CSV table of C-alpha atoms in Angstrom, one decimal:
chain,number,residue,atom,x,y,z
A,3,UNK,CA,-10.9,2.2,25.0
A,4,UNK,CA,-8.2,4.0,25.1
A,5,UNK,CA,-5.7,3.0,28.0
A,6,UNK,CA,-2.3,2.4,27.9
A,7,UNK,CA,-0.4,0.5,30.7
A,8,UNK,CA,3.5,-0.6,31.0
A,9,UNK,CA,4.7,-3.7,32.9
A,10,UNK,CA,8.7,-2.5,34.0
A,11,UNK,CA,9.0,-6.3,35.1
A,12,UNK,CA,8.1,-7.8,31.6
A,13,UNK,CA,8.8,-4.9,29.1
A,14,UNK,CA,5.2,-5.4,27.7
A,15,UNK,CA,3.0,-2.3,27.2
A,16,UNK,CA,-0.7,-2.9,27.1
A,17,UNK,CA,-2.8,-0.6,24.3
A,18,UNK,CA,-6.5,-0.5,23.8
A,19,UNK,CA,-8.0,-0.3,20.6
A,20,UNK,CA,-9.0,3.4,20.9
A,21,UNK,CA,-6.0,5.9,20.7
A,22,UNK,CA,-3.8,7.6,18.3
A,23,UNK,CA,0.2,7.0,18.5
A,24,UNK,CA,0.8,10.6,19.7
A,25,UNK,CA,-1.5,9.5,22.9
A,26,UNK,CA,0.3,6.0,23.0
A,27,UNK,CA,4.0,7.5,23.2
A,28,UNK,CA,2.9,10.3,25.7
A,29,UNK,CA,1.6,7.4,27.9
A,30,UNK,CA,5.1,5.5,27.7
A,31,UNK,CA,7.2,8.6,28.2
A,32,UNK,CA,6.9,8.5,32.0
A,33,UNK,CA,8.6,4.6,31.6
A,34,UNK,CA,11.4,5.8,29.5
A,35,UNK,CA,9.9,3.4,27.0
A,36,UNK,CA,8.3,3.5,23.2
A,37,UNK,CA,6.7,1.1,21.2
A,38,UNK,CA,7.1,0.4,17.6
A,39,UNK,CA,4.2,2.9,16.0
A,40,UNK,CA,3.1,5.4,13.8
A,41,UNK,CA,5.3,8.1,12.0
A,42,UNK,CA,2.1,10.3,12.4
A,43,UNK,CA,1.3,10.8,15.1
A,44,UNK,CA,-2.6,11.0,14.5
A,45,UNK,CA,-2.4,7.3,12.8
A,46,UNK,CA,-4.9,4.6,14.8
A,47,UNK,CA,-3.6,1.9,16.9
A,48,UNK,CA,-6.0,-1.1,15.3
A,49,UNK,CA,-5.4,-1.1,11.7
A,50,UNK,CA,-1.2,-0.3,12.2
A,51,UNK,CA,-1.3,-3.2,14.4
A,52,UNK,CA,-3.0,-5.8,12.2
A,53,UNK,CA,-2.4,-4.6,9.2
A,54,UNK,CA,1.9,-4.5,9.0
A,55,UNK,CA,2.9,-1.1,11.1
A,56,UNK,CA,6.0,0.4,9.1
A,57,UNK,CA,7.5,2.2,11.9
A,58,UNK,CA,11.1,4.4,12.7
A,59,UNK,CA,12.3,0.9,14.8
A,60,UNK,CA,11.6,-1.6,11.4
A,61,UNK,CA,15.0,-2.5,10.7
A,62,UNK,CA,15.7,-3.4,14.4
A,63,UNK,CA,12.3,-4.6,15.6
A,64,UNK,CA,10.4,-5.6,12.5
A,65,UNK,CA,7.3,-4.7,11.1
A,66,UNK,CA,5.2,-3.5,14.0
A,67,UNK,CA,2.9,-6.6,14.1
A,68,UNK,CA,5.8,-8.5,14.7
A,69,UNK,CA,6.2,-6.9,18.0
A,70,UNK,CA,2.4,-7.9,19.1
A,71,UNK,CA,2.9,-10.4,21.6
A,72,UNK,CA,-0.5,-11.2,22.5
A,73,UNK,CA,-3.7,-9.9,21.4
A,74,UNK,CA,-6.9,-10.0,22.9
A,75,UNK,CA,-10.2,-10.5,21.3
A,76,UNK,CA,-13.8,-10.8,20.8
A,77,UNK,CA,-15.0,-13.4,18.9
A,78,UNK,CA,-18.2,-13.6,17.4
A,79,UNK,CA,-19.5,-15.3,20.0
A,80,UNK,CA,-18.9,-12.7,22.5
A,81,UNK,CA,-16.0,-14.9,24.0
A,82,UNK,CA,-12.8,-12.9,24.9
A,83,UNK,CA,-9.7,-15.0,23.9
A,84,UNK,CA,-6.1,-14.2,24.2
A,85,UNK,CA,-4.0,-15.4,21.2
A,86,UNK,CA,0.0,-15.3,21.2
A,87,UNK,CA,2.7,-18.1,20.7
A,88,UNK,CA,1.3,-20.4,23.0
A,89,UNK,CA,-2.0,-19.8,23.0
A,90,UNK,CA,-4.0,-19.8,20.0
A,91,UNK,CA,-1.1,-19.5,18.2
A,92,UNK,CA,-2.7,-20.0,14.5
A,93,UNK,CA,-4.7,-17.4,15.3
A,94,UNK,CA,-2.1,-14.8,16.5
A,95,UNK,CA,-0.2,-15.2,13.2
A,96,UNK,CA,-3.4,-14.5,11.2
A,97,UNK,CA,-4.1,-11.3,13.3
A,98,UNK,CA,-0.8,-10.4,12.3
A,99,UNK,CA,-1.3,-9.3,8.5
A,100,UNK,CA,-5.0,-10.3,8.4
A,101,UNK,CA,-6.4,-6.8,9.3
A,102,UNK,CA,-8.9,-8.6,11.3
A,103,UNK,CA,-9.7,-10.9,8.5
A,104,UNK,CA,-13.6,-11.7,10.2
A,105,UNK,CA,-11.6,-13.1,13.5
A,106,UNK,CA,-13.6,-10.4,15.7
A,107,UNK,CA,-12.7,-7.4,17.3
A,108,UNK,CA,-9.3,-7.1,18.4
A,109,UNK,CA,-9.6,-4.8,22.0
A,110,UNK,CA,-6.0,-4.7,22.9
A,111,UNK,CA,-2.5,-5.2,21.9
A,112,UNK,CA,0.3,-6.2,24.0
A,113,UNK,CA,3.8,-5.2,22.6
A,114,UNK,CA,7.3,-5.2,23.0
A,115,UNK,CA,9.0,-2.2,23.9
A,116,UNK,CA,12.5,-0.5,23.6
A,117,UNK,CA,14.0,1.8,25.9
A,118,UNK,CA,13.1,5.6,25.1
A,119,UNK,CA,16.7,7.1,23.6
A,120,UNK,CA,16.6,10.3,21.7
A,121,UNK,CA,15.9,10.7,18.0
A,122,UNK,CA,18.1,12.4,16.3
A,123,UNK,CA,17.1,13.7,12.3
A,124,UNK,CA,13.8,15.2,10.9
A,125,UNK,CA,13.0,16.5,7.2
A,126,UNK,CA,15.3,18.5,5.2
A,127,UNK,CA,13.5,20.1,1.9
A,128,UNK,CA,15.3,20.2,-1.2
A,129,UNK,CA,14.9,21.8,-4.8
A,130,UNK,CA,13.7,19.9,-7.4
A,131,UNK,CA,17.0,19.6,-8.9
A,132,UNK,CA,18.3,17.6,-6.2
A,133,UNK,CA,15.7,14.8,-7.2
A,134,UNK,CA,17.5,12.2,-9.3
A,135,UNK,CA,20.7,12.9,-6.3
A,136,UNK,CA,17.7,11.8,-3.6
A,137,UNK,CA,16.9,9.1,-5.6
A,138,UNK,CA,20.5,7.5,-5.9
A,139,UNK,CA,21.1,8.1,-1.9
A,140,UNK,CA,18.0,5.9,-0.8
A,141,UNK,CA,18.5,3.4,-3.4
A,142,UNK,CA,21.8,3.2,-1.7
A,143,UNK,CA,21.0,3.3,1.7
A,144,UNK,CA,18.1,0.8,1.0
A,145,UNK,CA,20.7,-1.6,-0.2
A,146,UNK,CA,23.3,-1.2,3.1
A,147,UNK,CA,20.3,-0.7,5.4
A,148,UNK,CA,20.6,-4.0,7.0
A,149,UNK,CA,24.1,-2.5,8.1
A,150,UNK,CA,22.9,0.3,10.4
A,151,UNK,CA,19.1,-1.0,11.1
A,152,UNK,CA,18.8,1.8,13.4
A,153,UNK,CA,18.2,3.9,10.8
A,154,UNK,CA,15.4,4.9,8.8
A,155,UNK,CA,15.0,7.1,5.6
A,156,UNK,CA,12.4,8.3,3.0
A,157,UNK,CA,11.7,10.4,0.6
A,158,UNK,CA,8.3,12.5,-0.2
A,159,UNK,CA,7.1,14.5,-3.0
A,160,UNK,CA,3.9,16.7,-2.0
A,161,UNK,CA,1.7,18.8,-3.9
A,162,UNK,CA,-0.1,21.8,-1.7
A,163,UNK,CA,-1.9,25.0,-2.9
A,164,UNK,CA,-1.0,26.9,0.2
A,165,UNK,CA,2.6,26.3,-1.0
A,166,UNK,CA,4.5,28.9,-3.7
A,167,UNK,CA,5.8,26.3,-6.0
A,168,UNK,CA,4.8,23.6,-8.0
A,169,UNK,CA,5.8,20.4,-5.9
A,170,UNK,CA,8.2,20.2,-3.0
A,171,UNK,CA,10.7,17.6,-2.6
A,172,UNK,CA,11.5,16.7,1.1
A,173,UNK,CA,13.6,13.9,2.8
A,174,UNK,CA,13.0,12.5,6.3
A,175,UNK,CA,16.0,10.3,8.0
A,176,UNK,CA,15.6,8.9,11.8
A,177,UNK,CA,18.3,7.2,13.6
A,178,UNK,CA,16.8,5.5,16.2
A,179,UNK,CA,20.2,5.5,18.7
A,180,UNK,CA,20.7,9.2,18.7
A,181,UNK,CA,23.9,9.4,16.9
A,182,UNK,CA,24.3,12.7,14.9
A,183,UNK,CA,24.8,12.6,11.3
A,184,UNK,CA,25.1,8.8,11.1
A,185,UNK,CA,27.4,7.4,8.7
A,186,UNK,CA,24.8,5.6,6.3
A,187,UNK,CA,23.2,9.0,5.9
A,188,UNK,CA,26.5,10.6,4.3
A,189,UNK,CA,24.9,10.2,0.2
A,190,UNK,CA,21.7,12.1,2.0
A,191,UNK,CA,23.5,14.9,3.9
A,192,UNK,CA,25.3,15.5,0.9
A,193,UNK,CA,22.5,16.7,-1.1
A,194,UNK,CA,22.1,20.6,-0.7
A,195,UNK,CA,19.0,21.7,1.4
A,196,UNK,CA,16.5,24.6,1.2
A,197,UNK,CA,15.4,24.0,4.4
A,198,UNK,CA,15.9,21.9,7.6
A,199,UNK,CA,15.0,21.1,10.6
A,200,UNK,CA,17.2,17.9,11.9
A,201,UNK,CA,18.0,17.5,15.6
A,202,UNK,CA,17.7,15.4,18.8
A,203,UNK,CA,14.1,14.8,20.1
A,204,UNK,CA,11.7,12.5,21.6
A,205,UNK,CA,9.8,9.9,19.1
A,206,UNK,CA,6.5,12.0,20.5
A,207,UNK,CA,7.8,15.3,19.3
A,208,UNK,CA,9.0,13.5,15.9
A,209,UNK,CA,5.5,12.2,15.1
A,210,UNK,CA,3.8,15.0,16.1
A,211,UNK,CA,5.7,17.5,14.2
A,212,UNK,CA,4.7,15.0,11.6
A,213,UNK,CA,1.5,14.6,11.3
A,214,UNK,CA,-0.6,15.6,8.0
A,215,UNK,CA,-3.7,17.7,8.2
A,216,UNK,CA,-7.2,15.5,8.6
A,217,UNK,CA,-10.7,16.7,7.4
A,218,UNK,CA,-10.2,16.3,3.7
A,219,UNK,CA,-11.2,13.4,1.1
A,220,UNK,CA,-8.9,10.9,0.8
A,221,UNK,CA,-7.8,8.4,-2.2
A,222,UNK,CA,-4.5,6.4,-1.6
A,223,UNK,CA,-2.8,3.9,-4.1
A,224,UNK,CA,0.0,1.9,-3.3
A,225,UNK,CA,2.5,-0.6,-5.3
A,226,UNK,CA,5.8,-2.4,-4.2
A,227,UNK,CA,8.8,-2.3,-6.9
A,228,UNK,CA,12.7,-3.3,-6.9
A,229,UNK,CA,15.1,-0.9,-6.0
A,230,UNK,CA,15.7,0.7,-8.9
A,231,UNK,CA,16.9,4.1,-9.1
A,232,UNK,CA,15.3,4.9,-12.8
A,233,UNK,CA,12.0,3.5,-11.1
A,234,UNK,CA,12.3,6.2,-8.4
A,235,UNK,CA,13.2,8.8,-11.0
A,236,UNK,CA,10.1,7.7,-12.9
A,237,UNK,CA,7.8,7.8,-9.8
A,238,UNK,CA,9.1,11.6,-9.1
A,239,UNK,CA,7.9,12.8,-12.9
A,240,UNK,CA,4.5,10.4,-12.9
A,241,UNK,CA,4.2,12.6,-9.8
A,242,UNK,CA,4.3,16.0,-11.4
A,243,UNK,CA,2.5,14.7,-14.0
A,244,UNK,CA,0.0,13.6,-12.2
A,245,UNK,CA,-0.9,17.2,-10.0
A,246,UNK,CA,-0.5,19.2,-13.9
A,247,UNK,CA,-3.7,16.7,-14.6
A,248,UNK,CA,-5.6,17.6,-11.7
A,249,UNK,CA,-4.7,21.3,-11.8
A,250,UNK,CA,-6.6,21.1,-15.1
A,251,UNK,CA,-9.6,19.2,-13.8
A,252,UNK,CA,-9.9,20.8,-10.0
A,253,UNK,CA,-7.8,23.9,-10.1
A,254,UNK,CA,-4.8,24.7,-8.4
A,255,UNK,CA,-6.3,25.7,-5.1
A,256,UNK,CA,-8.5,22.8,-4.6
A,257,UNK,CA,-5.9,19.6,-4.0
A,258,UNK,CA,-3.1,18.2,-2.1
A,259,UNK,CA,-1.0,15.0,-3.2
A,260,UNK,CA,1.8,13.7,-1.5
A,261,UNK,CA,4.0,11.2,-3.0
A,262,UNK,CA,6.4,8.9,-1.0
A,263,UNK,CA,8.9,6.8,-1.6
A,264,UNK,CA,10.6,4.3,1.1
A,265,UNK,CA,12.7,1.6,1.6
A,266,UNK,CA,11.3,-2.2,2.0
A,267,UNK,CA,14.9,-4.4,3.0
A,268,UNK,CA,14.5,-8.0,2.4
A,269,UNK,CA,15.4,-8.4,5.9
A,270,UNK,CA,12.6,-6.9,7.6
A,271,UNK,CA,10.9,-10.4,6.8
A,272,UNK,CA,13.8,-12.4,8.4
A,273,UNK,CA,13.3,-10.6,11.8
A,274,UNK,CA,9.5,-11.7,10.9
A,275,UNK,CA,10.3,-15.3,11.0
A,276,UNK,CA,12.7,-15.2,14.1
A,277,UNK,CA,9.8,-13.8,15.6
A,278,UNK,CA,7.4,-16.6,14.8
A,279,UNK,CA,6.2,-15.3,11.7
A,280,UNK,CA,2.8,-13.1,10.2
A,281,UNK,CA,1.0,-13.7,7.4
A,282,UNK,CA,1.8,-10.9,4.9
A,283,UNK,CA,4.1,-12.9,2.8
A,284,UNK,CA,7.0,-10.4,2.6
A,285,UNK,CA,9.5,-13.5,2.8
A,286,UNK,CA,8.5,-14.3,-1.1
A,287,UNK,CA,9.6,-11.1,-1.9
A,288,UNK,CA,13.1,-11.6,-0.9
A,289,UNK,CA,14.7,-8.8,-2.5
A,290,UNK,CA,15.3,-5.3,-1.4
A,291,UNK,CA,12.2,-3.3,-2.4
A,292,UNK,CA,10.3,0.0,-2.8
A,293,UNK,CA,7.4,0.6,-0.8
A,294,UNK,CA,5.4,3.7,-2.9
A,295,UNK,CA,2.3,5.7,-2.0
A,296,UNK,CA,0.4,7.8,-3.7
A,297,UNK,CA,-2.2,10.2,-1.8
A,298,UNK,CA,-4.9,12.6,-3.1
A,299,UNK,CA,-6.6,15.5,-0.7
A,300,UNK,CA,-9.6,17.0,-1.6
A,301,UNK,CA,-13.1,18.4,-0.2
A,302,UNK,CA,-15.6,18.1,-2.9
A,303,UNK,CA,-17.2,14.9,-3.0
A,304,UNK,CA,-18.6,15.3,-6.6
A,305,UNK,CA,-15.2,15.1,-7.5
A,306,UNK,CA,-14.8,11.3,-6.0
A,307,UNK,CA,-15.2,9.4,-9.1
A,308,UNK,CA,-12.6,11.8,-11.0
A,309,UNK,CA,-10.1,11.5,-8.1
A,310,UNK,CA,-10.2,8.3,-7.8
A,311,UNK,CA,-9.9,7.4,-12.2
A,312,UNK,CA,-6.9,9.3,-11.7
A,313,UNK,CA,-5.2,8.0,-9.2
A,314,UNK,CA,-5.6,4.6,-10.5
A,315,UNK,CA,-4.3,5.4,-13.9
A,316,UNK,CA,-1.2,7.0,-11.9
A,317,UNK,CA,-0.6,3.5,-10.6
A,318,UNK,CA,-0.7,2.2,-13.8
A,319,UNK,CA,1.8,4.4,-15.0
A,320,UNK,CA,4.2,3.3,-12.3
A,321,UNK,CA,3.5,-0.2,-12.6
A,322,UNK,CA,3.8,0.0,-16.1
A,323,UNK,CA,7.2,1.9,-16.0
A,324,UNK,CA,8.8,-1.0,-13.1
A,325,UNK,CA,7.3,-4.0,-15.8
A,326,UNK,CA,9.5,-2.5,-18.3
A,327,UNK,CA,12.3,-2.6,-16.1
A,328,UNK,CA,11.4,-6.3,-14.9
A,329,UNK,CA,10.9,-4.3,-11.6
A,330,UNK,CA,7.2,-5.1,-10.7
A,331,UNK,CA,7.0,-6.7,-7.6
A,332,UNK,CA,3.2,-8.4,-6.8
A,333,UNK,CA,3.3,-7.9,-3.2
A,334,UNK,CA,0.8,-4.9,-2.1
A,335,UNK,CA,0.9,-3.2,1.8
A,336,UNK,CA,-2.7,-3.6,2.9
A,337,UNK,CA,-3.0,-0.4,5.2
A,338,UNK,CA,-1.8,1.6,2.1
A,339,UNK,CA,-4.1,0.3,-0.4
A,340,UNK,CA,-7.1,1.4,-2.0
A,341,UNK,CA,-10.0,-0.9,-1.9
A,342,UNK,CA,-9.7,-1.5,-5.4
A,343,UNK,CA,-6.6,-3.1,-5.1
A,344,UNK,CA,-5.9,-6.3,-3.6
A,345,UNK,CA,-3.3,-6.7,-1.3
A,346,UNK,CA,-4.6,-9.9,0.5
A,347,UNK,CA,-4.5,-11.7,-2.9
A,348,UNK,CA,-0.5,-10.5,-3.1
A,349,UNK,CA,0.5,-12.3,0.3
A,350,UNK,CA,0.5,-15.6,-1.2
A,351,UNK,CA,-1.9,-18.7,-1.8
A,352,UNK,CA,-0.5,-20.7,1.4
A,353,UNK,CA,-1.2,-17.6,3.6
A,354,UNK,CA,-4.6,-16.4,1.9
A,355,UNK,CA,-5.4,-20.3,2.8
A,356,UNK,CA,-3.9,-19.9,6.0
A,357,UNK,CA,-6.3,-16.8,7.2
A,358,UNK,CA,-9.1,-18.6,5.3
A,359,UNK,CA,-8.7,-21.3,7.3
A,360,UNK,CA,-8.1,-20.1,10.8
A,361,UNK,CA,-11.2,-17.7,10.3
A,362,UNK,CA,-13.3,-20.8,9.2
A,363,UNK,CA,-11.9,-22.5,11.9
A,364,UNK,CA,-13.2,-20.4,14.6
A,365,UNK,CA,-16.9,-20.1,13.0
A,366,UNK,CA,-17.3,-23.5,13.1
A,367,UNK,CA,-16.4,-24.0,16.8
A,368,UNK,CA,-18.7,-21.2,17.6
A,369,UNK,CA,-21.6,-22.1,14.8
A,370,UNK,CA,-21.9,-19.4,12.9
A,371,UNK,CA,-23.4,-20.0,9.6
A,372,UNK,CA,-21.8,-19.0,6.8
A,373,UNK,CA,-22.8,-19.6,3.1
A,374,UNK,CA,-20.3,-21.9,1.9
A,375,UNK,CA,-20.1,-19.9,-1.6
A,376,UNK,CA,-18.9,-17.2,0.1
A,377,UNK,CA,-15.8,-19.5,0.8
A,378,UNK,CA,-15.0,-20.5,-2.9
A,379,UNK,CA,-14.8,-16.5,-4.5
A,380,UNK,CA,-11.5,-15.3,-5.4
A,381,UNK,CA,-9.4,-13.2,-3.0
A,382,UNK,CA,-10.5,-10.1,-5.0
A,383,UNK,CA,-14.1,-10.7,-4.7
A,384,UNK,CA,-13.0,-11.0,-0.8
A,385,UNK,CA,-11.2,-8.1,-1.0
A,386,UNK,CA,-13.8,-5.6,-2.4
A,387,UNK,CA,-16.8,-7.4,-0.2
A,388,UNK,CA,-15.4,-8.7,3.1
A,389,UNK,CA,-11.8,-8.4,4.1
A,390,UNK,CA,-11.2,-4.5,2.7
A,391,UNK,CA,-14.6,-3.4,1.9
A,392,UNK,CA,-16.5,-4.0,5.3
A,393,UNK,CA,-13.8,-2.4,7.5
A,394,UNK,CA,-14.7,-0.7,10.4
A,395,UNK,CA,-12.7,2.8,9.9
A,396,UNK,CA,-10.0,3.1,7.4
A,397,UNK,CA,-6.6,1.2,7.2
A,398,UNK,CA,-4.3,3.1,9.7
A,399,UNK,CA,-6.7,5.9,10.7
A,400,UNK,CA,-9.0,4.9,12.9
A,401,UNK,CA,-8.9,1.2,11.8
A,402,UNK,CA,-10.8,-1.4,14.8
A,403,UNK,CA,-9.6,-4.1,12.8
A,404,UNK,CA,-12.6,-5.6,12.5
A,405,UNK,CA,-14.0,-6.6,9.3
A,406,UNK,CA,-17.4,-8.2,8.7
A,407,UNK,CA,-18.0,-10.5,5.7
A,408,UNK,CA,-21.7,-9.2,4.0
A,409,UNK,CA,-22.6,-13.3,4.6
A,410,UNK,CA,-21.9,-13.1,8.6
A,411,UNK,CA,-23.3,-9.9,9.5
A,412,UNK,CA,-26.8,-11.2,7.7
A,413,UNK,CA,-26.6,-14.4,9.6
A,414,UNK,CA,-25.1,-13.6,12.8
A,415,UNK,CA,-27.0,-11.4,15.7
A,416,UNK,CA,-23.8,-11.6,17.7
A,417,UNK,CA,-21.8,-10.3,14.7
A,418,UNK,CA,-24.1,-7.1,14.3
A,419,UNK,CA,-23.9,-6.5,17.6
A,420,UNK,CA,-20.4,-6.4,17.9
A,421,UNK,CA,-20.3,-3.9,14.5
A,422,UNK,CA,-22.9,-1.7,16.4
A,423,UNK,CA,-20.5,-1.6,19.3
A,424,UNK,CA,-17.7,-0.8,17.1
A,425,UNK,CA,-19.4,2.0,15.0
A,426,UNK,CA,-20.9,3.6,18.3
A,427,UNK,CA,-16.9,3.8,19.8
A,428,UNK,CA,-15.5,5.4,16.5
A,429,UNK,CA,-18.1,8.2,17.3
A,430,UNK,CA,-16.5,8.7,20.4
A,431,UNK,CA,-13.0,8.8,19.8
């Protein structure tokens, strides 16, 4: 299920659940259009288009879920339905951020496209001494991004035992209209770079160039904070500390880390509202924010508990500092969250109720028995044992937008069959 088709009359691309974004971009290239997808070419389609989806085009088109005009979904009964603004609109909205939430298996995404204009930009590597200057440039960019929605900017700090350095700081700037040295990046362009690959190229080329290597065990956590330069500086410092902690516990050649800081401007939520809304709850944040992602990669399974514990501590450290500056934001991005976090709970009560009611409405029409006690569990329990805990695949990498609460698995042959089909599919992609 990896087909990608394009309708030039509607300018809509139809994407099945199986491909990676690099394949989608390649399939759409002959039509001279792009879809709003992953910035890493190896990211899977389904989780990205149900959990949020922060693309280089988010300033122009909103998060990727806001570009989905129709989901084709297989319900637990085996019935195939289409969900869009006029047909099953509640389910359509619930799928935009609900990450499956026990609705069924999404088998096709019909998404908006944009003309395939070559991008300008790329990655620059900087000395550690530039970290404060980069933090200031990012925060100022975030405050003014609404004036230049075609531009995207993010920072990352990385430790890799294969590179002869402690940690490396890099910036990524992309102008989706192809403007060279766009004015929105004036501060970023003034920061001295050791090396840069900024140039004009296609979206496919950019995303393939920045693919993260696979094959490792991954632990990742996320937080959202105010757009505060002191918080960004603290994030850099805390990353240096976690690297030293891991070196002491695992050895310098046994792991790698990545610390990503990216703008999350308030106007992203405004775009969503204009397009029919989603259930992420970003509209409640109503301020320009910073989205943080911390990742640890390693090979030895015996380190699972140790690595997870240290990543939790790192997250708590950043959260504590943000709170000390009244800069902690409750909202969490589900596609970056660890299973111990509660991203759906951060969407707000109204959105959580909407997701649950939409799911319950589907079940009631299909006569699928579900223990009533399941529905009265708090949202953290739902995250741990249902919405996040029983996901087939991972968040953005190969997720099939299928989430199966245990109560349903135990009581529904149809859902068990669908789960098996998805598992079989996973092994073939």
